[in-house]
Amino acid sequence: MSGGLEEALRSAVGAAHVLVDADLRAAYETDWTRRFTGAARCVVRPASTAEVVAVVRACAAAGVPIVVQGGNTGLVGAGVPTGGEVLVSLARLTSVEPVDAVEAQVTVGAGVTLEKLQAHARTAGLDFGVDLAARSSATVGGMIATNAGGIRVLRHGSMRAQVTGLEAVLADGTVLTRLDGLAKDNTGYDLTQLVAGSEGTLAIVTRARLRLVPLLPERAAALVAVAGTEAALELLAAARARLATLSAAEIFYPEGLELVRAYRQLPAPFAEPAGAYVVLECAARTDPTDDILELLSDCAAVEDATVASDRAGLERLWSYREAHTEAISTAGIPTKLDVCVPLGELTALVAELPATVASVAPKARVITFGHLNEGNLHLNVLDAGEHAEDVTDAVLRLVAAHRGTISSEHGVGRAKAPWLSLSRTPEEIAAMRRIKAALDPDGILNPGVLLPA
Amino acid sequence: MSGGLEEALRSAVGAAHVLVDADLRAAYETDWTRRFTGAARCVVRPASTAEVVAVVRACAAAGVPIVVQGGNTGLVGAGVPTGGEVLVSLARLTSVEPVDAVEAQVTVGAGVTLEKLQAHARTAGLDFGVDLAARSSATVGGMIATNAGGIRVLRHGSMRAQVTGLEAVLADGTVLTRLDGLAKDNTGYDLTQLVAGSEGTLAIVTRARLRLVPLLPERAAALVAVAGTEAALELLAAARARLATLSAAEIFYPEGLELVRAYRQLPAPFAEPAGAYVVLECAARTDPTDDILELLSDCAAVEDATVASDRAGLERLWSYREAHTEAISTAGIPTKLDVCVPLGELTALVAELPATVASVAPKARVITFGHLNEGNLHLNVLDAGEHAEDVTDAVLRLVAAHRGTISSEHGVGRAKAPWLSLSRTPEEIAAMRRIKAALDPDGILNPGVLLPA
């Protein structure tokens, strides 16, 4: 790297936090799925907003692009370098302010993990509205940049719905600060929501003001066997209509169940196999078990069901769903697609998937699971071999034909950028480019991510 | 007006919908409060998105600015001309698509009134999440442009939280279309949320995809007498902690109660006068009356209370709160301020207001009411005489000193633009200007609104 930039970065964050050696950089240069990797010019670890500003200014002055990284749990290659960028890790931005119990909000640094945030909220008798399996590594900044989802979106909305304000650094080092967390504030453009979900291309999030939700101590869940997707939707409709305390509605299929059972050595959940499996969970101040039981006994779509409300039972029941990601990862390097269609299209999409995949990759397997309430399926394609790109193309086109989106939770990143036009119109993409150019005219922040180069 | 532009507009929307005569324009040129008025070059009433595009292109080609108007119920002068603009009324964009009961969404035109939207949702057994007193006139487009609030924000969030997508026309006639209403869609910048709350300065909303909420048939409300603001907050905290079905928490004070009683010929609600009055409402699938009664009997802040759950009783109880706006309007032309502070600052703000107002307008009266849950007070200053601007300045500075915002629901418009810097930092305002310039480089849309000229 050029001596001038290196010196400026060391002066900004201290020599110990500018990682130039390949072995020190390595942990930052490959993503969790092992699909994306690249060599950074160096890794920089600022510990404060002022240090982030100094780093951004140094890179901008040198004309060297930046890749921003949180917990490196992203799935679309948005947080790893392609070659020669300065990788800015926000992992040291771990400030945690006291919970404001009156407003039910808290301000934390971008590098705080979801797990730490949850624990902090719970000490105040509150909870955080988003939960996902990568909670021990995923950071607040990364979750905002990708607008993370997870299993509680049904109840509390996605990550952006939790963000009442943020502090972010623009490409020229300008700091936008909006951490008041006012419940209502109609004084101009919602820059917070513009930055949320922009995948590090408009600004670097350094701190966030987050909404907290009531801690609901009583939980009850059911694992339900149904005939297939259509029956699952029937059960969902009944649950949405009758269970005011519904907090999750997940779906998975026999192929995934078999992988999970083998990986975790779990027994079959039911005596008979089923076409699909639904997990329903309710959370409330008082035990919601009776409500779930009543629903299950009334709903014709239910073929069999098991209900749990104690901690061990809940964990056992949820493990059939939550172990999917690890079980799949153990079986190979999957091509991960994360799509969402209107609920009315879900049955047809699931039915057409196998033939669509087989047409381009005859030996591939698709493991499907996801968030039933939002029509959001995680499609994990194994054994696609050299046809991985063809599978991606064919499946994303199928999804678009069913009026769906190519990314519901993971973001576009580098992985989906070539297909952006399946989900956004040319006019929308042009408007996005105008906004990108207005805030980052030299294209310093995450070039190649989200907007196709 | 120039013959060329006039001809282009007539060709765009038909001669009958280009209003040039002063008497035809008049109804559009003064706002509801009678504080803002100006002469438009003409009023144009397009009936479709294509007609809006043609109007925008004609104005852009002629270099003539546009003022956008919905139901003309705005309170900050954002929808009335200052002189010479083409006023584009969206009142004819009244398309209403069938309710999508599976997704609990609906697509409607920008000119559809809130009342019509509510009735439409209810025919499908659903409801709309935002409600406000101007429901018979306020339109969907205007409510999105200002991110309207109202009494149900506590339960369902502000207007922007109901908008899953929209169709909007940019200053160059480009149409952004995003009406899929997917529950999750992480494919780029959230242009929908950028346009929401931008007060017509970035784009003209022509259609919207809106989230609907369950229709909750059982309601119960309490009107509660408390000692003052601090006791009201104590009651609120108890209600939030214990009433999962809480749907509204409003506050008003003795001065407002007296005006309302005189205007509506209402009896005193309680035998003894109180320092403040709180309305709590719960909405649920089963009668929530017992929950409210239990809370009232346990909460030490309650001095007296009356509870209703039948339609007539609810209407009578709510009228003490809802008749405020009309009662005040009958008493004079108020200077309307709409502020929000953290709940921890609310008591001090209310206590300091009278002296602050008296210091600049000795004869003025302040009638205060609002949405307790969000710390959102509507301050109506009567009899300020020639000191109206001084009152605005003094009160908004007081609010800012209490870490509050100069607009929580009404928007900035023309009325509050000079004070924008009390709520947004110079860096935020600069970023807003960059976005405005990127999407509307010639400043055609609502110039002078929101961003100070």
PDB file of N, CA, C and O in Angstrom, chain A residues 102-103 146-147 160 178 184-187 189-190 201-202 240-241 285 342-343 371 374 376 405 407 409 411 424 427-428 432 434 438-439, chain B residues 102-103 146-147 160 178 184-187 189-190 201-202 240-241 285 342-343 371 374 376 405 407-409 411 424 428 432 434 438-439:
ATOM      1  N   VAL A 102     -38.017   4.575  30.247  1.00  0.00           N
ATOM      2  CA  VAL A 102     -39.216   5.377  29.992  1.00  0.00           C
ATOM      3  C   VAL A 102     -39.555   5.377  28.508  1.00  0.00           C
ATOM      4  O   VAL A 102     -40.701   5.175  28.103  1.00  0.00           O
ATOM      5  N   GLU A 103     -38.547   5.599  27.665  1.00  0.00           N
ATOM      6  CA  GLU A 103     -38.778   5.606  26.215  1.00  0.00           C
ATOM      7  C   GLU A 103     -38.697   4.206  25.624  1.00  0.00           C
ATOM      8  O   GLU A 103     -39.022   4.010  24.444  1.00  0.00           O
ATOM      9  N   THR A 146     -28.100  -4.173   6.385  1.00  0.00           N
ATOM     10  CA  THR A 146     -28.811  -5.134   5.534  1.00  0.00           C
ATOM     11  C   THR A 146     -30.295  -5.218   5.869  1.00  0.00           C
ATOM     12  O   THR A 146     -31.001  -6.013   5.275  1.00  0.00           O
ATOM     13  N   ASN A 147     -30.761  -4.432   6.829  1.00  0.00           N
ATOM     14  CA  ASN A 147     -32.155  -4.542   7.279  1.00  0.00           C
ATOM     15  C   ASN A 147     -32.492  -5.995   7.596  1.00  0.00           C
ATOM     16  O   ASN A 147     -33.372  -6.617   6.968  1.00  0.00           O
ATOM     17  N   ARG A 160     -35.145  -2.385  10.356  1.00  0.00           N
ATOM     18  CA  ARG A 160     -35.362  -0.939  10.171  1.00  0.00           C
ATOM     19  C   ARG A 160     -36.490  -0.429  11.062  1.00  0.00           C
ATOM     20  O   ARG A 160     -36.495   0.740  11.417  1.00  0.00           O
ATOM     21  N   ARG A 178     -28.329  11.578  14.634  1.00  0.00           N
ATOM     22  CA  ARG A 178     -29.767  11.660  14.921  1.00  0.00           C
ATOM     23  C   ARG A 178     -30.056  10.547  15.913  1.00  0.00           C
ATOM     24  O   ARG A 178     -30.457   9.450  15.553  1.00  0.00           O
ATOM     25  N   LYS A 184     -42.015  10.585  17.413  1.00  0.00           N
ATOM     26  CA  LYS A 184     -42.519  11.166  16.172  1.00  0.00           C
ATOM     27  C   LYS A 184     -41.657  12.366  15.848  1.00  0.00           C
ATOM     28  O   LYS A 184     -41.436  13.211  16.719  1.00  0.00           O
ATOM     29  N   ASP A 185     -41.226  12.486  14.615  1.00  0.00           N
ATOM     30  CA  ASP A 185     -40.395  13.626  14.243  1.00  0.00           C
ATOM     31  C   ASP A 185     -40.504  13.837  12.746  1.00  0.00           C
ATOM     32  O   ASP A 185     -39.833  13.171  11.968  1.00  0.00           O
ATOM     33  N   ASN A 186     -41.381  14.745  12.348  1.00  0.00           N
ATOM     34  CA  ASN A 186     -41.594  15.005  10.919  1.00  0.00           C
ATOM     35  C   ASN A 186     -40.883  16.280  10.497  1.00  0.00           C
ATOM     36  O   ASN A 186     -41.498  17.270  10.156  1.00  0.00           O
ATOM     37  N   THR A 187     -39.557  16.222  10.529  1.00  0.00           N
ATOM     38  CA  THR A 187     -38.784  17.401  10.140  1.00  0.00           C
ATOM     39  C   THR A 187     -37.818  17.047   9.020  1.00  0.00           C
ATOM     40  O   THR A 187     -36.607  17.184   9.158  1.00  0.00           O
ATOM     41  N   TYR A 189     -36.434  14.717   5.419  1.00  0.00           N
ATOM     42  CA  TYR A 189     -36.227  13.396   4.845  1.00  0.00           C
ATOM     43  C   TYR A 189     -35.742  12.418   5.912  1.00  0.00           C
ATOM     44  O   TYR A 189     -34.927  12.761   6.763  1.00  0.00           O
ATOM     45  N   ASP A 190     -36.221  11.206   5.800  1.00  0.00           N
ATOM     46  CA  ASP A 190     -35.870  10.190   6.779  1.00  0.00           C
ATOM     47  C   ASP A 190     -34.531   9.558   6.392  1.00  0.00           C
ATOM     48  O   ASP A 190     -34.471   8.467   5.822  1.00  0.00           O
ATOM     49  N   THR A 201     -23.368   1.371   1.244  1.00  0.00           N
ATOM     50  CA  THR A 201     -23.014   2.121   0.032  1.00  0.00           C
ATOM     51  C   THR A 201     -23.255   3.618   0.159  1.00  0.00           C
ATOM     52  O   THR A 201     -22.793   4.387  -0.675  1.00  0.00           O
ATOM     53  N   LEU A 202     -24.007   4.037   1.183  1.00  0.00           N
ATOM     54  CA  LEU A 202     -24.302   5.462   1.335  1.00  0.00           C
ATOM     55  C   LEU A 202     -23.602   6.072   2.538  1.00  0.00           C
ATOM     56  O   LEU A 202     -23.293   7.264   2.542  1.00  0.00           O
ATOM     57  N   ARG A 240     -53.178 -16.269  12.334  1.00  0.00           N
ATOM     58  CA  ARG A 240     -53.171 -14.801  12.291  1.00  0.00           C
ATOM     59  C   ARG A 240     -54.517 -14.233  12.731  1.00  0.00           C
ATOM     60  O   ARG A 240     -54.582 -13.190  13.380  1.00  0.00           O
ATOM     61  N   ALA A 241     -55.586 -14.919  12.371  1.00  0.00           N
ATOM     62  CA  ALA A 241     -56.912 -14.400  12.711  1.00  0.00           C
ATOM     63  C   ALA A 241     -57.217 -14.558  14.196  1.00  0.00           C
ATOM     64  O   ALA A 241     -57.920 -13.738  14.775  1.00  0.00           O
ATOM     65  N   ARG A 285     -47.731 -12.114  28.175  1.00  0.00           N
ATOM     66  CA  ARG A 285     -47.472 -11.910  29.605  1.00  0.00           C
ATOM     67  C   ARG A 285     -48.036 -13.058  30.421  1.00  0.00           C
ATOM     68  O   ARG A 285     -47.589 -13.330  31.511  1.00  0.00           O
ATOM     69  N   PRO A 342     -45.635 -13.071  -2.803  1.00  0.00           N
ATOM     70  CA  PRO A 342     -46.937 -12.919  -2.161  1.00  0.00           C
ATOM     71  C   PRO A 342     -47.430 -14.296  -1.711  1.00  0.00           C
ATOM     72  O   PRO A 342     -47.163 -15.298  -2.393  1.00  0.00           O
ATOM     73  N   LEU A 343     -48.130 -14.342  -0.597  1.00  0.00           N
ATOM     74  CA  LEU A 343     -48.554 -15.644  -0.059  1.00  0.00           C
ATOM     75  C   LEU A 343     -49.367 -16.439  -1.080  1.00  0.00           C
ATOM     76  O   LEU A 343     -49.262 -17.666  -1.137  1.00  0.00           O
ATOM     77  N   HIS A 371     -39.637 -18.206   6.591  1.00  0.00           N
ATOM     78  CA  HIS A 371     -40.563 -17.453   7.426  1.00  0.00           C
ATOM     79  C   HIS A 371     -41.911 -17.412   6.716  1.00  0.00           C
ATOM     80  O   HIS A 371     -42.150 -16.576   5.845  1.00  0.00           O
ATOM     81  N   GLU A 374     -44.261 -14.202   6.049  1.00  0.00           N
ATOM     82  CA  GLU A 374     -43.913 -13.211   5.026  1.00  0.00           C
ATOM     83  C   GLU A 374     -43.715 -13.843   3.653  1.00  0.00           C
ATOM     84  O   GLU A 374     -43.255 -13.164   2.728  1.00  0.00           O
ATOM     85  N   ASN A 376     -41.470 -15.826   2.878  1.00  0.00           N
ATOM     86  CA  ASN A 376     -40.018 -15.682   2.723  1.00  0.00           C
ATOM     87  C   ASN A 376     -39.350 -17.050   2.856  1.00  0.00           C
ATOM     88  O   ASN A 376     -39.313 -17.640   3.921  1.00  0.00           O
ATOM     89  N   THR A 405     -39.427 -11.179  -4.824  1.00  0.00           N
ATOM     90  CA  THR A 405     -38.179 -10.421  -4.798  1.00  0.00           C
ATOM     91  C   THR A 405     -36.982 -11.353  -4.699  1.00  0.00           C
ATOM     92  O   THR A 405     -37.064 -12.423  -4.085  1.00  0.00           O
ATOM     93  N   SER A 407     -34.309 -10.790  -3.052  1.00  0.00           N
ATOM     94  CA  SER A 407     -33.739 -10.804  -1.704  1.00  0.00           C
ATOM     95  C   SER A 407     -34.738 -10.270  -0.710  1.00  0.00           C
ATOM     96  O   SER A 407     -35.198  -9.137  -0.826  1.00  0.00           O
ATOM     97  N   GLU A 409     -34.212 -10.848   2.906  1.00  0.00           N
ATOM     98  CA  GLU A 409     -33.519 -10.505   4.148  1.00  0.00           C
ATOM     99  C   GLU A 409     -32.026 -10.250   3.932  1.00  0.00           C
ATOM    100  O   GLU A 409     -31.452  -9.387   4.574  1.00  0.00           O
ATOM    101  N   GLY A 411     -30.137  -9.145   1.530  1.00  0.00           N
ATOM    102  CA  GLY A 411     -29.621  -8.020   0.781  1.00  0.00           C
ATOM    103  C   GLY A 411     -29.138  -8.455  -0.596  1.00  0.00           C
ATOM    104  O   GLY A 411     -29.172  -9.642  -0.948  1.00  0.00           O
ATOM    105  N   ARG A 424     -36.152  -4.538  -9.194  1.00  0.00           N
ATOM    106  CA  ARG A 424     -36.342  -3.090  -9.222  1.00  0.00           C
ATOM    107  C   ARG A 424     -36.420  -2.628 -10.672  1.00  0.00           C
ATOM    108  O   ARG A 424     -35.698  -3.137 -11.536  1.00  0.00           O
ATOM    109  N   GLU A 427     -36.238   2.654 -13.656  1.00  0.00           N
ATOM    110  CA  GLU A 427     -36.419   3.997 -13.076  1.00  0.00           C
ATOM    111  C   GLU A 427     -35.980   4.019 -11.608  1.00  0.00           C
ATOM    112  O   GLU A 427     -35.375   4.986 -11.147  1.00  0.00           O
ATOM    113  N   GLU A 428     -36.297   2.952 -10.885  1.00  0.00           N
ATOM    114  CA  GLU A 428     -35.864   2.889  -9.485  1.00  0.00           C
ATOM    115  C   GLU A 428     -34.345   2.806  -9.389  1.00  0.00           C
ATOM    116  O   GLU A 428     -33.725   3.461  -8.539  1.00  0.00           O
ATOM    117  N   MET A 432     -31.832   5.360  -7.566  1.00  0.00           N
ATOM    118  CA  MET A 432     -30.841   4.939  -6.562  1.00  0.00           C
ATOM    119  C   MET A 432     -29.450   5.440  -6.943  1.00  0.00           C
ATOM    120  O   MET A 432     -28.697   5.903  -6.089  1.00  0.00           O
ATOM    121  N   ARG A 434     -28.726   8.057  -8.627  1.00  0.00           N
ATOM    122  CA  ARG A 434     -28.654   9.501  -8.414  1.00  0.00           C
ATOM    123  C   ARG A 434     -28.405   9.808  -6.938  1.00  0.00           C
ATOM    124  O   ARG A 434     -27.648  10.718  -6.593  1.00  0.00           O
ATOM    125  N   ALA A 438     -25.130  11.481  -5.273  1.00  0.00           N
ATOM    126  CA  ALA A 438     -25.268  12.709  -4.479  1.00  0.00           C
ATOM    127  C   ALA A 438     -24.506  12.602  -3.160  1.00  0.00           C
ATOM    128  O   ALA A 438     -23.925  13.579  -2.686  1.00  0.00           O
ATOM    129  N   LEU A 439     -24.502  11.412  -2.556  1.00  0.00           N
ATOM    130  CA  LEU A 439     -23.892  11.261  -1.229  1.00  0.00           C
ATOM    131  C   LEU A 439     -22.471  10.706  -1.297  1.00  0.00           C
ATOM    132  O   LEU A 439     -21.695  10.860  -0.349  1.00  0.00           O
TER     133      LEU A 439
ATOM    134  N   VAL B 102     -55.555 -11.861   1.941  1.00  0.00           N
ATOM    135  CA  VAL B 102     -54.462 -12.765   2.314  1.00  0.00           C
ATOM    136  C   VAL B 102     -53.248 -11.966   2.801  1.00  0.00           C
ATOM    137  O   VAL B 102     -52.654 -12.271   3.838  1.00  0.00           O
ATOM    138  N   GLU B 103     -52.895 -10.921   2.053  1.00  0.00           N
ATOM    139  CA  GLU B 103     -51.753 -10.089   2.452  1.00  0.00           C
ATOM    140  C   GLU B 103     -52.158  -8.988   3.424  1.00  0.00           C
ATOM    141  O   GLU B 103     -51.282  -8.311   3.975  1.00  0.00           O
ATOM    142  N   THR B 146     -46.873  13.861   4.413  1.00  0.00           N
ATOM    143  CA  THR B 146     -46.556  14.472   5.705  1.00  0.00           C
ATOM    144  C   THR B 146     -46.307  13.435   6.787  1.00  0.00           C
ATOM    145  O   THR B 146     -46.067  13.808   7.932  1.00  0.00           O
ATOM    146  N   ASN B 147     -46.384  12.151   6.442  1.00  0.00           N
ATOM    147  CA  ASN B 147     -46.254  11.097   7.459  1.00  0.00           C
ATOM    148  C   ASN B 147     -47.201  11.374   8.624  1.00  0.00           C
ATOM    149  O   ASN B 147     -46.775  11.567   9.769  1.00  0.00           O
ATOM    150  N   ARG B 160     -46.151   6.308   7.723  1.00  0.00           N
ATOM    151  CA  ARG B 160     -45.105   5.640   6.951  1.00  0.00           C
ATOM    152  C   ARG B 160     -45.038   4.147   7.281  1.00  0.00           C
ATOM    153  O   ARG B 160     -44.636   3.367   6.431  1.00  0.00           O
ATOM    154  N   ARG B 178     -43.662   0.816  -7.260  1.00  0.00           N
ATOM    155  CA  ARG B 178     -43.307  -0.225  -6.298  1.00  0.00           C
ATOM    156  C   ARG B 178     -44.560  -0.537  -5.499  1.00  0.00           C
ATOM    157  O   ARG B 178     -44.770  -0.008  -4.415  1.00  0.00           O
ATOM    158  N   LYS B 184     -41.271  -8.445   2.894  1.00  0.00           N
ATOM    159  CA  LYS B 184     -39.839  -8.186   3.084  1.00  0.00           C
ATOM    160  C   LYS B 184     -39.226  -8.038   1.711  1.00  0.00           C
ATOM    161  O   LYS B 184     -39.458  -8.880   0.840  1.00  0.00           O
ATOM    162  N   ASP B 185     -38.406  -7.033   1.531  1.00  0.00           N
ATOM    163  CA  ASP B 185     -37.774  -6.838   0.227  1.00  0.00           C
ATOM    164  C   ASP B 185     -36.519  -6.004   0.413  1.00  0.00           C
ATOM    165  O   ASP B 185     -36.577  -4.789   0.470  1.00  0.00           O
ATOM    166  N   ASN B 186     -35.389  -6.685   0.504  1.00  0.00           N
ATOM    167  CA  ASN B 186     -34.123  -5.983   0.717  1.00  0.00           C
ATOM    168  C   ASN B 186     -33.330  -5.892  -0.580  1.00  0.00           C
ATOM    169  O   ASN B 186     -32.298  -6.510  -0.750  1.00  0.00           O
ATOM    170  N   THR B 187     -33.874  -5.123  -1.516  1.00  0.00           N
ATOM    171  CA  THR B 187     -33.184  -4.966  -2.793  1.00  0.00           C
ATOM    172  C   THR B 187     -32.929  -3.492  -3.075  1.00  0.00           C
ATOM    173  O   THR B 187     -33.390  -2.943  -4.076  1.00  0.00           O
ATOM    174  N   TYR B 189     -32.166   0.805  -1.956  1.00  0.00           N
ATOM    175  CA  TYR B 189     -32.579   1.925  -1.116  1.00  0.00           C
ATOM    176  C   TYR B 189     -34.103   1.952  -0.983  1.00  0.00           C
ATOM    177  O   TYR B 189     -34.826   1.693  -1.939  1.00  0.00           O
ATOM    178  N   ASP B 190     -34.553   2.307   0.183  1.00  0.00           N
ATOM    179  CA  ASP B 190     -35.982   2.344   0.446  1.00  0.00           C
ATOM    180  C   ASP B 190     -36.550   3.677  -0.044  1.00  0.00           C
ATOM    181  O   ASP B 190     -36.774   4.605   0.729  1.00  0.00           O
ATOM    182  N   THR B 201     -41.643  17.404  -1.888  1.00  0.00           N
ATOM    183  CA  THR B 201     -40.459  18.069  -2.437  1.00  0.00           C
ATOM    184  C   THR B 201     -39.593  17.144  -3.281  1.00  0.00           C
ATOM    185  O   THR B 201     -38.711  17.607  -4.002  1.00  0.00           O
ATOM    186  N   LEU B 202     -39.809  15.831  -3.177  1.00  0.00           N
ATOM    187  CA  LEU B 202     -38.984  14.885  -3.945  1.00  0.00           C
ATOM    188  C   LEU B 202     -39.774  14.207  -5.056  1.00  0.00           C
ATOM    189  O   LEU B 202     -39.182  13.808  -6.071  1.00  0.00           O
ATOM    190  N   ARG B 240     -49.061   1.107  29.786  1.00  0.00           N
ATOM    191  CA  ARG B 240     -48.188   0.447  28.813  1.00  0.00           C
ATOM    192  C   ARG B 240     -47.691  -0.891  29.337  1.00  0.00           C
ATOM    193  O   ARG B 240     -47.543  -1.860  28.590  1.00  0.00           O
ATOM    194  N   ALA B 241     -47.425  -0.937  30.636  1.00  0.00           N
ATOM    195  CA  ALA B 241     -46.878  -2.174  31.200  1.00  0.00           C
ATOM    196  C   ALA B 241     -47.941  -3.258  31.302  1.00  0.00           C
ATOM    197  O   ALA B 241     -47.631  -4.443  31.182  1.00  0.00           O
ATOM    198  N   ARG B 285     -60.178  -8.239  20.451  1.00  0.00           N
ATOM    199  CA  ARG B 285     -61.197  -9.138  19.897  1.00  0.00           C
ATOM    200  C   ARG B 285     -62.243  -9.481  20.954  1.00  0.00           C
ATOM    201  O   ARG B 285     -63.361  -9.845  20.644  1.00  0.00           O
ATOM    202  N   PRO B 342     -38.935  14.042  24.597  1.00  0.00           N
ATOM    203  CA  PRO B 342     -38.839  12.788  25.349  1.00  0.00           C
ATOM    204  C   PRO B 342     -39.785  12.858  26.548  1.00  0.00           C
ATOM    205  O   PRO B 342     -39.965  13.931  27.140  1.00  0.00           O
ATOM    206  N   LEU B 343     -40.378  11.728  26.919  1.00  0.00           N
ATOM    207  CA  LEU B 343     -41.361  11.736  28.004  1.00  0.00           C
ATOM    208  C   LEU B 343     -40.784  12.322  29.285  1.00  0.00           C
ATOM    209  O   LEU B 343     -41.490  12.987  30.048  1.00  0.00           O
ATOM    210  N   HIS B 371     -50.959  13.661  22.111  1.00  0.00           N
ATOM    211  CA  HIS B 371     -50.777  12.220  22.164  1.00  0.00           C
ATOM    212  C   HIS B 371     -49.743  11.898  23.234  1.00  0.00           C
ATOM    213  O   HIS B 371     -48.542  11.953  22.998  1.00  0.00           O
ATOM    214  N   GLU B 374     -46.549   9.470  22.922  1.00  0.00           N
ATOM    215  CA  GLU B 374     -45.352   9.885  22.177  1.00  0.00           C
ATOM    216  C   GLU B 374     -44.782  11.212  22.663  1.00  0.00           C
ATOM    217  O   GLU B 374     -43.885  11.762  22.025  1.00  0.00           O
ATOM    218  N   ASN B 376     -46.200  13.962  22.475  1.00  0.00           N
ATOM    219  CA  ASN B 376     -46.536  14.839  21.345  1.00  0.00           C
ATOM    220  C   ASN B 376     -47.660  15.793  21.744  1.00  0.00           C
ATOM    221  O   ASN B 376     -48.793  15.372  21.931  1.00  0.00           O
ATOM    222  N   THR B 405     -38.637  18.080  19.150  1.00  0.00           N
ATOM    223  CA  THR B 405     -38.669  18.431  17.734  1.00  0.00           C
ATOM    224  C   THR B 405     -39.708  19.502  17.468  1.00  0.00           C
ATOM    225  O   THR B 405     -40.748  19.555  18.133  1.00  0.00           O
ATOM    226  N   SER B 407     -41.569  19.665  14.875  1.00  0.00           N
ATOM    227  CA  SER B 407     -42.764  19.103  14.251  1.00  0.00           C
ATOM    228  C   SER B 407     -42.810  17.610  14.468  1.00  0.00           C
ATOM    229  O   SER B 407     -41.904  16.894  14.074  1.00  0.00           O
ATOM    230  N   SER B 408     -43.876  17.155  15.079  1.00  0.00           N
ATOM    231  CA  SER B 408     -43.980  15.706  15.255  1.00  0.00           C
ATOM    232  C   SER B 408     -44.934  15.073  14.265  1.00  0.00           C
ATOM    233  O   SER B 408     -44.721  13.945  13.844  1.00  0.00           O
ATOM    234  N   GLU B 409     -45.991  15.787  13.865  1.00  0.00           N
ATOM    235  CA  GLU B 409     -46.954  15.211  12.935  1.00  0.00           C
ATOM    236  C   GLU B 409     -47.189  16.088  11.711  1.00  0.00           C
ATOM    237  O   GLU B 409     -47.362  15.589  10.614  1.00  0.00           O
ATOM    238  N   GLY B 411     -45.478  18.257   9.982  1.00  0.00           N
ATOM    239  CA  GLY B 411     -44.457  18.536   8.983  1.00  0.00           C
ATOM    240  C   GLY B 411     -43.883  19.931   9.152  1.00  0.00           C
ATOM    241  O   GLY B 411     -44.287  20.695  10.037  1.00  0.00           O
ATOM    242  N   ARG B 424     -32.768  19.741  13.059  1.00  0.00           N
ATOM    243  CA  ARG B 424     -31.849  18.968  12.238  1.00  0.00           C
ATOM    244  C   ARG B 424     -30.498  19.666  12.224  1.00  0.00           C
ATOM    245  O   ARG B 424     -30.415  20.904  12.187  1.00  0.00           O
ATOM    246  N   GLU B 428     -27.159  17.260   8.445  1.00  0.00           N
ATOM    247  CA  GLU B 428     -28.376  16.610   7.941  1.00  0.00           C
ATOM    248  C   GLU B 428     -29.041  17.475   6.878  1.00  0.00           C
ATOM    249  O   GLU B 428     -29.493  16.967   5.845  1.00  0.00           O
ATOM    250  N   MET B 432     -29.805  16.501   3.044  1.00  0.00           N
ATOM    251  CA  MET B 432     -31.143  16.609   2.447  1.00  0.00           C
ATOM    252  C   MET B 432     -31.090  17.428   1.164  1.00  0.00           C
ATOM    253  O   MET B 432     -31.723  17.077   0.170  1.00  0.00           O
ATOM    254  N   ARG B 434     -28.609  17.746  -0.818  1.00  0.00           N
ATOM    255  CA  ARG B 434     -27.954  16.970  -1.876  1.00  0.00           C
ATOM    256  C   ARG B 434     -28.940  15.987  -2.498  1.00  0.00           C
ATOM    257  O   ARG B 434     -28.936  15.772  -3.714  1.00  0.00           O
ATOM    258  N   ALA B 438     -30.398  15.968  -6.269  1.00  0.00           N
ATOM    259  CA  ALA B 438     -30.214  14.787  -7.123  1.00  0.00           C
ATOM    260  C   ALA B 438     -31.512  14.402  -7.816  1.00  0.00           C
ATOM    261  O   ALA B 438     -31.495  13.965  -8.972  1.00  0.00           O
ATOM    262  N   LEU B 439     -32.634  14.547  -7.118  1.00  0.00           N
ATOM    263  CA  LEU B 439     -33.911  14.100  -7.685  1.00  0.00           C
ATOM    264  C   LEU B 439     -34.708  15.222  -8.334  1.00  0.00           C
ATOM    265  O   LEU B 439     -35.577  14.977  -9.161  1.00  0.00           O
TER     266      LEU B 439
END
